[in-house]
């Protein structure tokens, strides 16, 4: 092993990473803003009447109401549950405030979502005790600047994977430190799918291999995991041992979004594939406009459907020649949906574009695409001056709704 490699390993082992996660974020912001809601069960819901619970207050969570609970089920548990419509702009504005607090301590801040971030404290503190004091100061500043109802949980560890799991360990307002060498012992308290990076599908595949816990996962050798999970096999091999070498990616290096999506819960359930196609085109027009505004093209499109029984369908399609044109996006969205037979009626439709890259201007030299581009740009200019639905594709005339704002990752909060 070369000297540089040894130096790298020592550096990685010496890291002190904090993960800070705001507790019941949207609900807490609303409780802070509305004193009458403080200390009682309440929930934040999406803009549609048929939406689900987006965030439940700490008090509502104690009753069993959580993110994803259907509104009717929440009301069955707590009939007078106050339901507040989500105000994403307000949540983003407050996110900027607490991120400013983090950045005042270290520039090594990775914005992981609208309510959580990783901080690499390795250059600011020399041990976990000093990190604990620093995180205590951050918590106090959040409370003073944003209000005492905005609370956060924090995990401190030698890597991002364990730090994130540690922040989950004590909620609300908790602080958990996992010292070097204690990672495996700490990890073994958790179920496989409690860890970031093991979703339902991976868990099911692991279960089919007889792997039910991290202890079981450590019994599977690296070659087997790589054969089954390809490059993700090495990640699974490492996380089962509490190892994660991913660096904290500072916010100033991540200014472009990783994906752009639009989704909507329909006002009625439908089997009509024609309608689903129209909605997908409607979303593609909106996404294409955002791509052009940000100077991006996308190399992958995905479509997802949520059915009446809350089961789902999701599929992605690679786009060989990355694009920012609505018509191209729609072509691939349609292809992605393919000959899907709807056995269940659809209640929610979503389209997302990923593998985003800078548009280098050479991707649309084909005259046919150039004409389409000119038409789309003129249409977008008209819409920005006279309102979003002034011009649209003929088949989407009559679709009278706005796509839901994205509640997912917002890594460009400071851009
Ligand atoms: Mg949170």
Coordinates of C-alpha atoms and ligand atoms in Angstrom, one line a residue:
X1 CA 0.0 0.0 0.0
X2 CA 1.5 3.3 -1.1
X3 CA 2.2 6.2 1.3
X4 CA -0.5 8.4 -0.4
X5 CA -3.1 5.6 0.1
X6 CA -2.2 5.3 3.8
X7 CA -2.4 9.1 4.2
X8 CA -5.9 9.0 2.6
X9 CA -7.1 6.3 4.9
X10 CA -5.8 8.1 8.0
X11 CA -7.6 11.3 6.8
X12 CA -10.9 9.4 6.3
X13 CA -10.7 7.7 9.7
X14 CA -10.0 11.1 11.4
X15 CA -13.0 12.8 10.0
X16 CA -15.7 14.3 12.4
X17 CA -18.9 14.5 10.5
X18 CA -22.2 15.9 11.9
X19 CA -25.6 15.3 10.4
X20 CA -28.2 17.7 11.4
X21 CA -31.9 17.0 10.7
X22 CA -34.7 19.3 11.6
X23 CA -37.5 17.5 13.4
X24 CA -41.0 17.4 11.9
X25 CA -39.7 20.4 9.9
X26 CA -42.8 21.7 8.0
X27 CA -45.1 21.0 10.9
X28 CA -42.7 22.7 13.4
X29 CA -42.4 25.8 11.1
X30 CA -46.2 26.1 11.1
X31 CA -46.3 25.6 14.9
X32 CA -43.7 28.3 15.3
X33 CA -45.7 30.7 13.1
X34 CA -49.1 29.9 14.7
X35 CA -49.0 29.9 18.5
X36 CA -52.5 28.2 18.6
X37 CA -51.0 25.1 17.0
X38 CA -48.1 24.7 19.4
X39 CA -48.0 21.6 21.7
X40 CA -50.9 19.9 19.9
X41 CA -51.4 17.4 17.1
X42 CA -51.5 19.1 13.7
X43 CA -50.3 18.2 10.2
X44 CA -49.2 19.8 6.9
X45 CA -50.9 18.6 3.8
X46 CA -50.4 19.1 0.0
X47 CA -52.4 21.5 -2.1
X48 CA -54.9 18.9 -3.3
X49 CA -57.9 17.9 -1.2
X50 CA -57.0 14.3 -1.8
X51 CA -53.4 14.7 -0.8
X52 CA -51.7 12.9 2.0
X53 CA -50.0 14.1 5.2
X54 CA -46.7 15.7 4.2
X55 CA -45.6 16.4 7.8
X56 CA -47.0 15.6 11.2
X57 CA -46.2 17.5 14.3
X58 CA -44.3 15.7 17.1
X59 CA -47.6 15.5 19.0
X60 CA -49.5 14.0 16.0
X61 CA -46.7 11.4 15.5
X62 CA -47.3 10.2 19.0
X63 CA -50.8 9.3 17.9
X64 CA -49.5 7.3 14.9
X65 CA -50.0 10.0 12.2
X66 CA -47.0 10.3 10.0
X67 CA -45.8 11.4 6.6
X68 CA -47.7 9.5 4.0
X69 CA -50.8 8.9 6.2
X70 CA -54.0 9.4 4.2
X71 CA -55.9 12.4 5.4
X72 CA -59.1 10.3 6.1
X73 CA -57.0 7.9 8.2
X74 CA -55.4 10.8 10.1
X75 CA -58.9 12.3 10.8
X76 CA -60.1 8.9 12.0
X77 CA -57.4 9.0 14.6
X78 CA -57.8 12.7 15.5
X79 CA -61.1 14.1 14.1
X80 CA -60.2 17.7 14.9
X81 CA -56.7 17.5 13.5
X82 CA -55.7 21.0 12.1
X83 CA -54.6 20.5 8.5
X84 CA -52.4 23.3 7.2
X85 CA -51.6 23.7 3.5
X86 CA -47.9 23.4 2.7
X87 CA -46.1 26.7 2.1
X88 CA -42.8 25.6 0.4
X89 CA -41.5 29.1 0.0
X90 CA -41.7 29.7 3.7
X91 CA -39.9 26.4 4.4
X92 CA -37.2 27.2 1.9
X93 CA -36.7 30.7 3.4
X94 CA -36.2 29.2 6.8
X95 CA -33.8 26.5 5.4
X96 CA -31.6 29.3 4.1
X97 CA -31.5 30.7 7.6
X98 CA -30.3 27.6 9.3
X99 CA -27.9 26.8 6.5
X100 CA -26.4 30.2 7.1
X101 CA -25.8 29.3 10.7
X102 CA -24.1 26.0 9.7
X103 CA -21.9 27.9 7.2
X104 CA -20.9 30.4 9.9
X105 CA -19.2 27.4 11.6
X106 CA -17.7 25.7 8.6
X107 CA -17.9 26.1 4.8
X108 CA -17.9 22.3 4.5
X109 CA -21.7 22.0 4.5
X110 CA -23.5 19.6 2.2
X111 CA -27.2 20.4 1.8
X112 CA -28.8 17.0 1.7
X113 CA -32.4 18.1 1.6
X114 CA -34.6 21.0 2.6
X115 CA -34.3 20.1 6.3
X116 CA -31.0 18.3 6.7
X117 CA -27.3 18.8 6.1
X118 CA -23.9 17.2 6.7
X119 CA -21.2 19.3 8.2
X120 CA -17.5 18.2 8.0
X121 CA -16.2 19.5 11.3
X122 CA -12.7 17.9 10.9
X123 CA -11.0 21.3 10.5
X124 CA -12.9 23.1 13.3
X125 CA -12.7 20.6 16.2
X126 CA -10.2 18.0 17.3
X127 CA -12.5 15.5 19.0
X128 CA -16.2 14.5 19.4
X129 CA -16.4 16.4 22.7
X130 CA -15.6 19.7 21.0
X131 CA -18.0 18.7 18.2
X132 CA -20.7 18.3 20.8
X133 CA -20.1 21.8 22.1
X134 CA -20.2 23.2 18.5
X135 CA -23.4 21.4 17.7
X136 CA -24.8 22.7 21.0
X137 CA -24.1 26.3 19.8
X138 CA -25.7 25.6 16.5
X139 CA -28.9 24.3 18.2
X140 CA -29.0 27.4 20.4
X141 CA -28.6 29.7 17.4
X142 CA -31.3 28.0 15.5
X143 CA -33.6 28.3 18.5
X144 CA -32.8 32.1 18.9
X145 CA -33.0 33.0 15.2
X146 CA -35.8 30.7 14.0
X147 CA -37.8 30.2 17.2
X148 CA -37.8 27.6 19.9
X149 CA -40.3 25.3 18.2
X150 CA -37.8 24.6 15.4
X151 CA -35.8 21.7 16.8
X152 CA -33.2 19.5 15.3
X153 CA -31.5 16.1 16.0
X154 CA -27.9 15.6 15.4
X155 CA -25.6 12.7 14.9
X156 CA -21.8 12.9 15.1
X157 CA -19.6 10.1 13.7
X158 CA -16.6 9.4 11.5
X159 CA -18.6 9.2 8.3
X160 CA -21.8 10.4 6.7
X161 CA -23.6 7.1 6.8
X162 CA -23.2 6.5 10.5
X163 CA -23.7 10.3 11.3
X164 CA -27.1 10.2 9.5
X165 CA -28.2 7.0 11.3
X166 CA -27.1 8.6 14.6
X167 CA -29.2 11.7 14.0
X168 CA -32.2 9.3 13.7
X169 CA -31.4 7.6 17.0
X170 CA -32.9 10.3 19.4
X171 CA -35.7 12.4 18.2
X172 CA -36.7 15.2 18.8
X173 CA -33.9 17.5 19.8
X174 CA -31.4 14.6 20.3
X175 CA -27.6 14.4 20.0
X176 CA -25.9 11.0 19.4
X177 CA -22.2 10.5 19.2
X178 CA -20.7 7.3 17.7
X179 CA -17.0 7.2 18.5
X180 CA -14.4 5.6 16.2
X181 CA -14.5 1.9 16.5
X182 CA -18.1 1.8 17.8
X183 CA -19.7 1.9 14.3
X184 CA -20.6 -1.8 14.0
X185 CA -22.0 -2.1 17.5
X186 CA -24.1 1.0 16.8
X187 CA -25.2 -0.1 13.4
X188 CA -26.4 -3.5 14.7
X189 CA -29.2 -1.8 16.7
X190 CA -31.0 -0.9 13.4
X191 CA -33.1 -2.7 10.9
X192 CA -31.7 -2.9 7.3
X193 CA -34.2 -0.4 5.9
X194 CA -33.6 2.2 8.6
X195 CA -30.3 2.9 6.9
X196 CA -30.0 5.5 4.2
X197 CA -29.2 3.6 1.0
X198 CA -31.2 0.5 1.7
X199 CA -34.7 1.0 0.2
X200 CA -37.5 -1.4 0.0
X201 CA -36.3 -3.1 -3.2
X202 CA -32.8 -3.7 -2.0
X203 CA -34.1 -4.9 1.4
X204 CA -36.4 -7.4 -0.4
X205 CA -33.5 -8.7 -2.5
X206 CA -31.4 -9.0 0.6
X207 CA -34.2 -10.8 2.4
X208 CA -34.5 -13.3 -0.5
X209 CA -30.8 -14.0 0.0
X210 CA -31.5 -14.8 3.7
X211 CA -30.1 -11.4 4.9
X212 CA -32.3 -9.9 7.6
X213 CA -29.8 -7.8 9.5
X214 CA -26.5 -6.0 9.1
X215 CA -24.9 -9.0 11.0
X216 CA -26.2 -11.3 8.2
X217 CA -25.0 -8.8 5.6
X218 CA -21.5 -9.0 6.9
X219 CA -21.5 -12.8 6.3
X220 CA -21.9 -12.2 2.5
X221 CA -18.6 -11.8 0.8
X222 CA -17.8 -8.8 -1.5
X223 CA -17.7 -10.9 -4.7
X224 CA -21.2 -12.2 -4.2
X225 CA -22.6 -8.7 -3.4
X226 CA -20.9 -7.3 -6.5
X227 CA -22.2 -10.1 -8.7
X228 CA -25.8 -9.4 -7.4
X229 CA -25.8 -5.6 -7.0
X230 CA -23.0 -4.6 -9.4
X231 CA -21.2 -1.4 -8.2
X232 CA -23.7 -1.0 -5.3
X233 CA -22.4 -4.3 -3.9
X234 CA -19.3 -2.6 -2.6
X235 CA -21.3 0.1 -1.0
X236 CA -23.4 -2.6 0.8
X237 CA -20.3 -4.5 1.8
X238 CA -18.8 -1.3 3.3
X239 CA -21.9 0.0 5.1
X240 CA -22.5 -3.3 6.8
X241 CA -19.1 -2.6 8.5
X242 CA -20.0 1.0 9.3
X243 CA -17.6 2.2 6.5
X244 CA -18.5 5.1 4.2
X245 CA -15.8 7.1 2.4
X246 CA -18.2 9.5 0.7
X247 CA -16.9 13.1 1.3
X248 CA -19.1 15.9 2.4
X249 CA -19.8 17.8 -0.8
X250 CA -19.8 21.5 0.1
X251 CA -22.8 23.5 -1.0
X252 CA -20.7 25.8 -3.1
X253 CA -19.7 23.0 -5.4
X254 CA -23.3 21.7 -5.8
X255 CA -25.2 24.5 -7.3
X256 CA -27.2 22.7 -9.9
X257 CA -30.2 20.4 -9.1
X258 CA -29.7 16.6 -9.6
X259 CA -33.2 16.1 -10.9
X260 CA -36.3 18.2 -11.8
X261 CA -39.7 16.7 -11.2
X262 CA -43.4 17.5 -11.3
X263 CA -46.2 15.5 -9.8
X264 CA -49.9 15.8 -9.1
X265 CA -52.6 13.9 -7.2
X266 CA -55.6 14.0 -9.5
X267 CA -59.0 15.2 -8.3
X268 CA -60.4 11.8 -9.2
X269 CA -59.0 8.3 -9.9
X270 CA -58.7 7.2 -13.5
X271 CA -58.0 4.3 -15.8
X272 CA -57.7 6.7 -18.8
X273 CA -54.3 6.3 -20.3
X274 CA -55.0 9.1 -22.7
X275 CA -55.4 11.4 -19.7
X276 CA -52.3 10.1 -18.1
X277 CA -50.4 10.9 -21.3
X278 CA -51.8 14.4 -21.4
X279 CA -50.7 15.1 -17.8
X280 CA -47.3 13.7 -18.6
X281 CA -47.0 16.1 -21.6
X282 CA -48.2 19.0 -19.4
X283 CA -45.4 18.2 -16.9
X284 CA -42.8 17.8 -19.7
X285 CA -43.6 21.3 -20.9
X286 CA -43.0 22.7 -17.4
X287 CA -39.8 20.7 -16.8
X288 CA -38.5 21.6 -20.3
X289 CA -39.0 25.3 -19.5
X290 CA -37.1 24.9 -16.2
X291 CA -34.3 23.0 -18.0
X292 CA -33.9 25.8 -20.5
X293 CA -33.9 28.5 -17.9
X294 CA -31.1 26.7 -16.0
X295 CA -29.1 25.9 -19.1
X296 CA -29.4 22.2 -18.6
X297 CA -30.3 19.1 -20.6
X298 CA -31.5 15.8 -19.2
X299 CA -30.2 12.3 -20.0
X300 CA -32.9 10.3 -18.2
X301 CA -36.6 10.5 -17.7
X302 CA -38.8 8.7 -15.3
X303 CA -42.5 8.3 -14.8
X304 CA -44.4 7.1 -11.8
X305 CA -48.0 6.4 -11.0
X306 CA -49.6 5.9 -7.7
X307 CA -52.7 3.7 -7.7
X308 CA -55.9 3.8 -5.7
X309 CA -54.6 1.2 -3.3
X310 CA -51.4 3.3 -2.8
X311 CA -49.2 0.8 -4.7
X312 CA -47.0 2.3 -7.3
X313 CA -45.3 2.0 -10.7
X314 CA -42.0 3.7 -11.5
X315 CA -39.8 3.3 -14.5
X316 CA -36.9 5.2 -16.1
X317 CA -35.7 5.5 -19.6
X318 CA -32.2 6.7 -20.7
X319 CA -32.2 9.5 -23.3
X320 CA -29.1 8.9 -25.6
X321 CA -29.0 12.5 -26.9
X322 CA -29.7 14.6 -23.7
X323 CA -32.5 17.1 -24.3
X324 CA -34.3 20.1 -22.9
X325 CA -37.2 20.0 -25.4
X326 CA -40.7 19.2 -24.1
X327 CA -41.6 17.2 -27.2
X328 CA -38.6 15.0 -26.8
X329 CA -39.2 14.5 -23.1
X330 CA -42.8 13.5 -23.8
X331 CA -41.7 11.1 -26.5
X332 CA -39.5 9.3 -24.0
X333 CA -42.1 9.6 -21.2
X334 CA -44.6 7.9 -23.4
X335 CA -42.0 5.2 -24.3
X336 CA -41.3 4.7 -20.6
X337 CA -45.0 4.0 -19.9
X338 CA -45.0 1.6 -22.9
X339 CA -47.9 -0.9 -23.0
X340 CA -48.5 -0.8 -19.2
X341 CA -51.9 -2.4 -18.5
X342 CA -53.7 -0.5 -15.7
X343 CA -55.1 -3.1 -13.3
X344 CA -55.8 -0.4 -10.7
X345 CA -57.0 3.2 -11.1
X346 CA -54.4 5.9 -10.9
X347 CA -54.6 8.7 -8.3
X348 CA -51.2 10.4 -8.7
X349 CA -48.9 11.0 -11.7
X350 CA -45.3 12.2 -11.6
X351 CA -42.5 12.8 -14.2
X352 CA -38.9 13.4 -13.3
X353 CA -35.8 14.2 -15.3
X354 CA -32.3 13.2 -14.0
X355 CA -28.8 12.8 -15.3
X356 CA -28.7 16.6 -15.8
X357 CA -25.8 18.2 -17.6
X358 CA -24.9 21.7 -18.8
X359 CA -26.3 22.4 -22.3
X360 CA -23.2 22.9 -24.3
X361 CA -25.2 24.2 -27.3
X362 CA -24.1 21.4 -29.6
X363 CA -26.8 19.1 -28.7
X364 CA -29.5 20.7 -30.8
X365 CA -27.9 21.2 -34.2
X366 CA -30.4 19.0 -36.0
X367 CA -32.6 21.5 -38.0
X368 CA -35.8 19.6 -36.9
X369 CA -34.9 20.0 -33.2
X370 CA -33.8 23.6 -33.8
X371 CA -37.3 24.5 -35.1
X372 CA -38.9 22.8 -32.2
X373 CA -36.6 24.7 -29.8
X374 CA -37.5 28.1 -31.4
X375 CA -41.2 27.3 -31.0
X376 CA -40.8 26.2 -27.4
X377 CA -38.7 29.2 -26.5
X378 CA -41.3 31.6 -28.0
X379 CA -44.1 29.8 -26.2
X380 CA -42.2 30.0 -22.9
X381 CA -41.5 33.7 -23.4
X382 CA -45.2 34.3 -24.0
X383 CA -46.1 32.3 -20.9
X384 CA -43.6 34.1 -18.7
X385 CA -45.1 37.4 -19.8
X386 CA -48.8 36.6 -19.8
X387 CA -49.1 33.7 -17.4
X388 CA -48.2 30.0 -17.3
X389 CA -51.0 28.6 -19.4
X390 CA -51.3 31.2 -22.1
X391 CA -49.8 28.8 -24.7
X392 CA -49.6 25.1 -24.4
X393 CA -49.7 21.9 -26.4
X394 CA -53.2 21.5 -28.0
X395 CA -53.8 18.1 -26.3
X396 CA -53.3 19.6 -22.9
X397 CA -55.8 22.4 -23.3
X398 CA -58.4 22.1 -20.5
X399 CA -55.9 20.6 -18.0
X400 CA -56.5 23.1 -15.2
X401 CA -54.0 22.5 -12.5
X402 CA -50.5 23.4 -11.3
X403 CA -48.1 20.7 -10.6
X404 CA -47.2 20.2 -6.9
X405 CA -44.0 21.9 -5.8
X406 CA -41.1 19.6 -5.2
X407 CA -40.9 18.5 -1.6
X408 CA -37.8 16.4 -2.3
X409 CA -34.2 17.3 -2.3
X410 CA -33.4 21.0 -2.9
X411 CA -29.7 21.1 -3.2
X412 CA -29.8 24.5 -4.9
X413 CA -31.2 26.4 -1.9
X414 CA -28.4 28.8 -1.9
X415 CA -28.0 29.3 -5.6
Ligands
LIG1 MG1 -36.3 16.0 9.2

